[in-house]
Amino acid sequence: MSNITPQPGILDITLYQGGAAHVPGIANAVKLSSNENPFGPSEAAKDAFRKASYHLHRYPSSDHAELRGAIGEIFGLDPARILCGAGSDELISFLCQAYAGPGDEVIHTEHGFGMYRISALANGATPVEVPERERVTDVDAILGACTDATKLVFIANPNNPTGTMIGEGEVARLAAGLPDHVLLVLDGAYAEYVDGYDGGASLVEARQNVVMTRTFSKLYGLGGLRIGWAYGPDHVISVLARVRGPFNLSSAALAAAEAAVRDTDWAEKCREGNTRWRAWLAEALGEHGVPSDTSLGNFILARFATRAEAEACDEHLKSEGLIVRRVAGYNLPNCLRITVGDEASCRRVAHAVGQFMATAR
Ligand SMILES: *Cc1c(COP(=O)(O)O)cnc(C)c1O
């Protein structure tokens, strides 16, 4: 017997379920369960990663100056107010660590990304789930849920797993309406997929209560390397800099990310491929009787009549070697989240869903 117990909140965490990568008994299944870039990373990023292998005995940069400089240059941002983390997951964790503890509340939305709740609980804070309106972030509901104890509001825009987003006017209204002790976190994991959208950077420039997070895991195809970045006002970045470990990013990750962000041609090709096949897939599923909201990310949230139907379709897809994501844990039991793959994968998904629906109803 021991009396060794973790901090309050820790045991309330439900372990994060990553997207499955294999189906027992099926070789070469297609993984469409983690919103990964089907085209992979840019050649320049792979070259930079290989070159970095010659210097692995050296500690990495601790100030990430070169990567921050490249991000600043490409996106037109002040590198001094960029902070890099091991994926945006680590940035979410830094934000909770720095701003929320026991007795504090952290707001996330009904179908919001799972790491907000996990990081809040890991730091002893209380996650508060706010309803969405038909799978879309509801600004008034968030404003109405703020209390004296609220410290952070997390929204992903576009959101995962819904694929929906709110317009810049609505985001600005949210930022302006929050009590002055609340920090708004705009998770821009899918911002690059949205034409003409800056992920909230201009709102960060205009205000003191907004921070944006971004990632190299989605459009840039570097999920395996774990690189993300935050952009915020001085006072927030200088707080996060104190929480961040000095060597939180590996030299290989830093080198690959810098090459990736500079390879704007590759990013553009991936964005175009996604836009094209996302529209094709959504239409094909719709024709088979499976609707979805217009998605602005690299995935589609396919809606079925019931939870049983969604699960049966998932089983059928699996038997065809297609791995998609169940999202019952996101309060969406009758839906499946399907990453937009390359042309061949999209055609296989549409065909298999068609087969399933032909017998389902
Ligand atoms: C994928 C995803 C992330 C996590 O990205 P990492 O940078 O790989 O940690 C963050 N937020 C949302 C909404 C995501 O879908």
Short mmCIF file of C-alpha atoms and ligand atoms in Angstrom, two decimals:
data_model
loop_
_atom_site.label_atom_id
_atom_site.label_comp_id
_atom_site.label_asym_id
_atom_site.label_seq_id
_atom_site.Cartn_x
_atom_site.Cartn_y
_atom_site.Cartn_z
CA MET A 1 0.00 0.00 0.00
CA SER A 2 1.10 3.54 -0.63
CA ASN A 3 -0.36 6.96 -0.13
CA ILE A 4 1.21 8.36 -3.26
CA THR A 5 -1.37 10.39 -5.14
CA PRO A 6 -1.16 12.76 -8.10
CA GLN A 7 -2.33 16.36 -8.11
CA PRO A 8 -6.11 16.94 -8.16
CA GLY A 9 -7.53 16.73 -11.68
CA ILE A 10 -4.92 14.39 -13.11
CA LEU A 11 -7.01 11.24 -12.67
CA ASP A 12 -9.99 12.98 -14.35
CA ILE A 13 -8.04 13.04 -17.61
CA THR A 14 -9.28 10.57 -20.19
CA LEU A 15 -6.24 9.43 -22.15
CA TYR A 16 -6.00 11.02 -25.59
CA GLN A 17 -6.89 8.54 -28.31
CA GLY A 18 -4.74 9.06 -31.37
CA GLY A 19 -5.99 8.10 -34.82
CA ALA A 20 -5.52 4.38 -35.48
CA ALA A 21 -2.80 3.53 -38.02
CA HIS A 22 -3.43 -0.17 -38.70
CA VAL A 23 -6.26 -2.63 -39.28
CA PRO A 24 -5.45 -6.14 -38.03
CA GLY A 25 -5.15 -8.50 -40.99
CA ILE A 26 -5.03 -5.77 -43.64
CA ALA A 27 -1.73 -4.69 -45.17
CA ASN A 28 -1.35 -1.15 -46.50
CA ALA A 29 -4.46 0.33 -44.95
CA VAL A 30 -4.89 4.02 -45.75
CA LYS A 31 -4.70 6.21 -42.65
CA LEU A 32 -7.24 9.01 -42.83
CA SER A 33 -7.65 9.37 -39.09
CA SER A 34 -5.18 12.08 -38.03
CA ASN A 35 -5.54 14.91 -40.56
CA GLU A 36 -2.06 14.31 -41.93
CA ASN A 37 -0.92 15.76 -45.25
CA PRO A 38 -1.31 12.95 -47.82
CA PHE A 39 1.44 14.48 -49.97
CA GLY A 40 4.01 14.42 -47.15
CA PRO A 41 6.62 17.06 -46.28
CA SER A 42 8.42 19.20 -48.85
CA GLU A 43 11.65 17.85 -50.41
CA ALA A 44 13.45 20.85 -48.95
CA ALA A 45 12.30 19.88 -45.45
CA LYS A 46 13.48 16.29 -45.94
CA ASP A 47 16.88 17.54 -47.18
CA ALA A 48 17.24 19.83 -44.18
CA PHE A 49 16.36 16.94 -41.86
CA ARG A 50 19.00 14.70 -43.46
CA LYS A 51 21.65 17.41 -43.24
CA ALA A 52 20.80 17.96 -39.58
CA SER A 53 21.80 14.35 -38.91
CA TYR A 54 25.48 15.35 -39.14
CA HIS A 55 25.14 17.65 -36.14
CA LEU A 56 23.07 15.57 -33.77
CA HIS A 57 25.79 15.63 -31.11
CA ARG A 58 25.21 19.38 -30.69
CA TYR A 59 22.50 20.86 -28.52
CA PRO A 60 19.86 22.66 -30.54
CA SER A 61 19.34 26.39 -30.61
CA SER A 62 17.56 27.50 -27.48
CA ASP A 63 16.18 30.76 -28.90
CA HIS A 64 14.92 29.31 -32.20
CA ALA A 65 16.00 32.57 -33.83
CA GLU A 66 16.35 31.16 -37.35
CA LEU A 67 12.98 29.45 -37.40
CA ARG A 68 11.26 32.47 -35.84
CA GLY A 69 12.94 34.69 -38.40
CA ALA A 70 11.71 32.53 -41.27
CA ILE A 71 8.14 32.41 -39.92
CA GLY A 72 8.20 36.17 -39.40
CA GLU A 73 9.43 36.74 -42.93
CA ILE A 74 6.93 34.43 -44.62
CA PHE A 75 3.88 35.50 -42.62
CA GLY A 76 4.86 39.16 -42.12
CA LEU A 77 5.03 38.91 -38.31
CA ASP A 78 7.36 40.22 -35.61
CA PRO A 79 9.78 37.34 -34.82
CA ALA A 80 10.24 38.69 -31.28
CA ARG A 81 6.64 37.79 -30.51
CA ILE A 82 6.80 34.25 -31.91
CA LEU A 83 7.38 31.35 -29.52
CA CYS A 84 7.97 27.80 -30.75
CA GLY A 85 6.80 24.61 -29.09
CA ALA A 86 6.86 20.87 -29.61
CA GLY A 87 3.64 20.96 -31.59
CA SER A 88 0.80 23.27 -30.74
CA ASP A 89 -0.04 20.71 -28.06
CA GLU A 90 2.93 21.96 -26.07
CA LEU A 91 1.84 25.57 -26.54
CA ILE A 92 -1.63 24.72 -25.25
CA SER A 93 0.04 23.11 -22.28
CA PHE A 94 2.29 26.16 -21.66
CA LEU A 95 -0.74 28.44 -21.78
CA CYS A 96 -2.62 26.39 -19.19
CA GLN A 97 0.47 26.04 -17.00
CA ALA A 98 1.09 29.78 -17.11
CA TYR A 99 -2.44 31.09 -16.74
CA ALA A 100 -4.73 28.46 -15.18
CA GLY A 101 -4.54 26.53 -11.93
CA PRO A 102 -6.79 25.22 -9.15
CA GLY A 103 -9.98 27.27 -8.90
CA ASP A 104 -9.60 28.70 -12.40
CA GLU A 105 -11.84 27.94 -15.34
CA VAL A 106 -10.78 27.17 -18.91
CA ILE A 107 -13.47 27.49 -21.56
CA HIS A 108 -13.62 25.24 -24.61
CA THR A 109 -16.50 24.54 -26.95
CA GLU A 110 -18.82 21.54 -27.16
CA HIS A 111 -16.96 19.95 -30.09
CA GLY A 112 -13.62 21.62 -29.40
CA PHE A 113 -10.19 19.99 -29.69
CA GLY A 114 -9.53 17.49 -26.87
CA MET A 115 -6.19 18.89 -25.70
CA TYR A 116 -7.81 21.99 -24.16
CA ARG A 117 -9.62 19.92 -21.55
CA ILE A 118 -6.63 17.63 -20.96
CA SER A 119 -4.21 20.53 -20.42
CA ALA A 120 -6.64 22.37 -18.14
CA LEU A 121 -7.06 19.29 -15.94
CA ALA A 122 -3.33 18.56 -15.97
CA ASN A 123 -2.81 21.95 -14.35
CA GLY A 124 -5.57 21.59 -11.77
CA ALA A 125 -7.93 24.00 -13.54
CA THR A 126 -11.58 23.32 -14.32
CA PRO A 127 -12.53 22.83 -17.97
CA VAL A 128 -15.87 24.42 -18.88
CA GLU A 129 -17.64 23.12 -21.98
CA VAL A 130 -19.78 25.68 -23.84
CA PRO A 131 -22.48 24.62 -26.34
CA GLU A 132 -22.02 25.29 -30.05
CA ARG A 133 -24.82 26.22 -32.43
CA GLU A 134 -25.28 23.44 -34.98
CA ARG A 135 -21.57 22.52 -34.82
CA VAL A 136 -20.39 26.13 -35.04
CA THR A 137 -18.66 28.14 -32.28
CA ASP A 138 -21.23 30.33 -30.50
CA VAL A 139 -19.67 33.63 -29.44
CA ASP A 140 -22.60 34.68 -27.25
CA ALA A 141 -22.59 31.34 -25.43
CA ILE A 142 -18.87 31.77 -24.69
CA LEU A 143 -19.30 35.34 -23.46
CA GLY A 144 -22.21 34.18 -21.30
CA ALA A 145 -20.11 31.41 -19.75
CA CYS A 146 -17.31 33.71 -18.55
CA THR A 147 -17.05 34.18 -14.80
CA ASP A 148 -14.59 35.81 -12.42
CA ALA A 149 -12.75 32.47 -12.45
CA THR A 150 -12.34 32.23 -16.23
CA LYS A 151 -8.71 32.57 -17.28
CA LEU A 152 -8.53 31.13 -20.80
CA VAL A 153 -10.89 30.66 -23.75
CA PHE A 154 -9.76 28.20 -26.42
CA ILE A 155 -11.33 28.13 -29.86
CA ALA A 156 -9.99 26.39 -32.93
CA ASN A 157 -10.83 28.31 -36.08
CA PRO A 158 -11.45 26.34 -38.27
CA ASN A 159 -12.38 23.82 -35.61
CA ASN A 160 -11.45 20.15 -35.51
CA PRO A 161 -13.45 17.88 -35.82
CA THR A 162 -16.33 20.01 -37.16
CA GLY A 163 -14.39 21.77 -39.96
CA THR A 164 -16.49 24.90 -39.45
CA MET A 165 -15.22 28.36 -38.62
CA ILE A 166 -16.53 31.74 -37.54
CA GLY A 167 -15.71 34.92 -39.45
CA GLU A 168 -13.15 37.48 -38.43
CA GLY A 169 -15.87 39.87 -37.28
CA GLU A 170 -17.21 37.27 -34.87
CA VAL A 171 -13.74 36.50 -33.54
CA ALA A 172 -13.13 40.21 -33.01
CA ARG A 173 -16.47 40.53 -31.21
CA LEU A 174 -15.46 37.66 -28.92
CA ALA A 175 -12.07 39.22 -28.14
CA ALA A 176 -13.64 42.61 -27.45
CA GLY A 177 -16.42 41.18 -25.29
CA LEU A 178 -14.30 39.11 -22.91
CA PRO A 179 -13.71 40.31 -19.34
CA ASP A 180 -10.28 41.91 -19.12
CA HIS A 181 -8.78 39.05 -17.07
CA VAL A 182 -9.42 36.48 -19.83
CA LEU A 183 -6.95 35.47 -22.54
CA LEU A 184 -8.38 34.28 -25.86
CA VAL A 185 -6.43 31.51 -27.60
CA LEU A 186 -7.07 31.17 -31.33
CA ASP A 187 -5.91 27.73 -32.40
CA GLY A 188 -5.03 28.09 -36.08
CA ALA A 189 -3.96 24.50 -36.78
CA TYR A 190 -5.92 24.67 -40.07
CA ALA A 191 -5.58 28.40 -40.80
CA GLU A 192 -3.31 27.82 -43.81
CA TYR A 193 -6.09 25.93 -45.57
CA VAL A 194 -8.34 28.99 -45.55
CA ASP A 195 -7.83 31.40 -48.41
CA GLY A 196 -6.97 34.91 -47.26
CA TYR A 197 -7.20 34.11 -43.53
CA ASP A 198 -4.32 35.13 -41.26
CA GLY A 199 -5.29 32.81 -38.41
CA GLY A 200 -6.02 35.78 -36.19
CA ALA A 201 -2.60 37.47 -36.50
CA SER A 202 -4.09 40.91 -37.14
CA LEU A 203 -6.27 40.58 -34.06
CA VAL A 204 -3.15 39.67 -32.06
CA GLU A 205 -1.56 42.88 -33.35
CA ALA A 206 -4.58 44.96 -32.43
CA ARG A 207 -5.21 43.67 -28.90
CA GLN A 208 -3.55 42.61 -25.66
CA ASN A 209 -5.82 39.63 -24.91
CA VAL A 210 -5.38 37.37 -27.94
CA VAL A 211 -2.77 34.72 -28.70
CA MET A 212 -2.69 32.56 -31.84
CA THR A 213 -1.24 29.04 -32.12
CA ARG A 214 -0.12 27.41 -35.37
CA THR A 215 1.42 24.09 -36.32
CA PHE A 216 3.69 22.37 -38.83
CA SER A 217 1.73 19.13 -38.38
CA LYS A 218 -1.06 19.70 -40.88
CA LEU A 219 -0.39 21.63 -44.14
CA TYR A 220 3.40 21.31 -43.76
CA GLY A 221 3.26 17.54 -43.26
CA LEU A 222 5.63 17.45 -40.27
CA GLY A 223 3.43 15.93 -37.56
CA GLY A 224 6.14 13.39 -36.75
CA LEU A 225 8.63 16.11 -35.83
CA ARG A 226 6.41 18.02 -33.37
CA ILE A 227 6.71 21.73 -34.19
CA GLY A 228 4.24 24.51 -33.53
CA TRP A 229 4.40 28.22 -32.78
CA ALA A 230 2.47 30.89 -30.96
CA TYR A 231 2.10 34.56 -31.81
CA GLY A 232 1.02 36.95 -29.11
CA PRO A 233 1.46 40.26 -27.36
CA ASP A 234 4.78 40.89 -25.56
CA HIS A 235 3.34 40.27 -22.12
CA VAL A 236 2.07 36.79 -23.08
CA ILE A 237 5.15 35.72 -25.04
CA SER A 238 7.45 36.75 -22.20
CA VAL A 239 5.38 34.62 -19.81
CA LEU A 240 5.42 31.59 -22.11
CA ALA A 241 9.18 32.02 -22.61
CA ARG A 242 9.63 31.45 -18.87
CA VAL A 243 7.64 28.22 -18.93
CA ARG A 244 9.25 26.80 -22.06
CA GLY A 245 12.23 24.50 -21.58
CA PRO A 246 15.38 25.87 -23.26
CA PHE A 247 15.80 22.88 -25.60
CA ASN A 248 12.17 21.99 -26.29
CA LEU A 249 12.69 21.62 -30.06
CA SER A 250 15.28 19.32 -31.60
CA SER A 251 17.82 20.66 -34.10
CA ALA A 252 16.41 18.37 -36.81
CA ALA A 253 12.88 19.65 -36.20
CA LEU A 254 14.02 23.28 -36.30
CA ALA A 255 15.91 22.76 -39.56
CA ALA A 256 13.07 20.90 -41.26
CA ALA A 257 10.47 23.44 -40.17
CA GLU A 258 12.50 26.37 -41.42
CA ALA A 259 12.91 24.73 -44.83
CA ALA A 260 9.22 23.81 -44.89
CA VAL A 261 7.96 27.30 -44.16
CA ARG A 262 10.22 28.73 -46.86
CA ASP A 263 8.99 26.22 -49.45
CA THR A 264 5.85 28.16 -50.26
CA ASP A 265 5.42 26.39 -53.62
CA TRP A 266 5.01 23.02 -51.95
CA ALA A 267 2.62 24.46 -49.37
CA GLU A 268 0.54 25.95 -52.16
CA LYS A 269 0.40 22.64 -54.05
CA CYS A 270 -0.77 20.84 -50.93
CA ARG A 271 -3.37 23.51 -50.24
CA GLU A 272 -4.73 23.27 -53.79
CA GLY A 273 -4.85 19.46 -53.69
CA ASN A 274 -6.77 19.63 -50.43
CA THR A 275 -9.26 22.22 -51.68
CA ARG A 276 -9.95 20.23 -54.82
CA TRP A 277 -10.37 16.78 -53.26
CA ARG A 278 -12.21 18.08 -50.21
CA ALA A 279 -14.92 19.52 -52.47
CA TRP A 280 -15.01 16.34 -54.55
CA LEU A 281 -15.28 14.07 -51.51
CA ALA A 282 -17.96 16.16 -49.80
CA GLU A 283 -20.06 16.11 -52.94
CA ALA A 284 -19.59 12.37 -53.49
CA LEU A 285 -20.60 11.57 -49.90
CA GLY A 286 -23.58 13.90 -50.22
CA GLU A 287 -24.73 12.01 -53.29
CA HIS A 288 -24.63 8.81 -51.25
CA GLY A 289 -26.87 10.42 -48.62
CA VAL A 290 -24.12 11.38 -46.17
CA PRO A 291 -24.13 15.16 -45.58
CA SER A 292 -21.40 17.30 -44.05
CA ASP A 293 -20.98 20.95 -43.11
CA THR A 294 -18.77 22.91 -45.49
CA SER A 295 -15.29 22.14 -44.16
CA LEU A 296 -12.46 24.65 -44.14
CA GLY A 297 -9.87 22.16 -42.92
CA ASN A 298 -8.22 19.08 -44.44
CA PHE A 299 -10.97 16.74 -43.31
CA ILE A 300 -14.70 16.23 -43.61
CA LEU A 301 -17.11 15.51 -40.78
CA ALA A 302 -19.49 12.99 -42.34
CA ARG A 303 -22.90 12.88 -40.63
CA PHE A 304 -24.91 9.67 -40.43
CA ALA A 305 -28.48 9.12 -39.26
CA THR A 306 -27.49 7.42 -36.01
CA ARG A 307 -24.52 6.37 -33.96
CA ALA A 308 -25.10 2.75 -35.01
CA GLU A 309 -25.00 3.71 -38.68
CA ALA A 310 -21.77 5.71 -38.24
CA GLU A 311 -20.15 2.80 -36.42
CA ALA A 312 -21.30 0.27 -39.02
CA CYS A 313 -19.91 2.45 -41.80
CA ASP A 314 -16.64 2.75 -39.89
CA GLU A 315 -16.47 -1.06 -39.71
CA HIS A 316 -17.13 -1.34 -43.42
CA LEU A 317 -14.45 1.25 -44.24
CA LYS A 318 -12.01 -0.63 -42.02
CA SER A 319 -12.73 -3.88 -43.83
CA GLU A 320 -11.87 -2.02 -47.04
CA GLY A 321 -8.57 -0.87 -45.55
CA LEU A 322 -9.70 2.70 -44.88
CA ILE A 323 -9.08 4.09 -41.39
CA VAL A 324 -11.16 7.13 -40.41
CA ARG A 325 -11.90 8.67 -37.02
CA ARG A 326 -14.81 8.07 -34.69
CA VAL A 327 -15.66 11.27 -32.85
CA ALA A 328 -18.12 10.16 -30.14
CA GLY A 329 -15.58 11.56 -27.67
CA TYR A 330 -16.22 15.00 -29.22
CA ASN A 331 -19.98 14.72 -28.60
CA LEU A 332 -20.51 13.71 -32.21
CA PRO A 333 -21.49 10.03 -31.96
CA ASN A 334 -23.29 9.89 -35.32
CA CYS A 335 -20.32 11.33 -37.24
CA LEU A 336 -17.03 10.12 -38.70
CA ARG A 337 -14.14 12.46 -39.37
CA ILE A 338 -12.42 11.64 -42.64
CA THR A 339 -9.10 13.23 -43.58
CA VAL A 340 -8.96 14.42 -47.18
CA GLY A 341 -6.37 12.13 -48.74
CA ASP A 342 -4.94 12.09 -52.24
CA GLU A 343 -7.16 11.40 -55.24
CA ALA A 344 -6.94 7.61 -54.97
CA SER A 345 -7.86 7.62 -51.26
CA CYS A 346 -10.79 9.98 -51.80
CA ARG A 347 -12.13 7.77 -54.58
CA ARG A 348 -11.78 4.67 -52.41
CA VAL A 349 -13.60 6.36 -49.50
CA ALA A 350 -16.44 7.56 -51.71
CA HIS A 351 -16.81 4.13 -53.28
CA ALA A 352 -16.82 2.32 -49.93
CA VAL A 353 -19.31 4.74 -48.35
CA GLY A 354 -21.52 4.29 -51.42
CA GLN A 355 -21.38 0.50 -51.03
CA PHE A 356 -22.27 0.82 -47.37
CA MET A 357 -25.15 3.23 -47.88
CA ALA A 358 -26.63 1.08 -50.64
CA THR A 359 -27.31 -1.61 -48.02
CA ALA A 360 -27.69 0.51 -44.87
CA ARG A 361 -31.15 2.05 -45.14
C1 LIG B 1 -3.92 18.72 -34.96
C2 LIG B 1 -4.35 19.82 -34.09
C3 LIG B 1 -3.48 20.45 -33.20
C4 LIG B 1 -2.21 19.79 -32.77
O1 LIG B 1 -1.20 20.00 -33.46
P1 LIG B 1 0.29 19.65 -33.06
O2 LIG B 1 0.97 20.88 -33.51
O3 LIG B 1 0.61 18.43 -33.84
O4 LIG B 1 0.41 19.45 -31.60
C5 LIG B 1 -3.90 21.53 -32.47
N1 LIG B 1 -5.15 21.98 -32.59
C6 LIG B 1 -6.03 21.42 -33.42
C7 LIG B 1 -7.40 21.95 -33.49
C8 LIG B 1 -5.67 20.31 -34.17
O5 LIG B 1 -6.56 19.70 -34.95
#
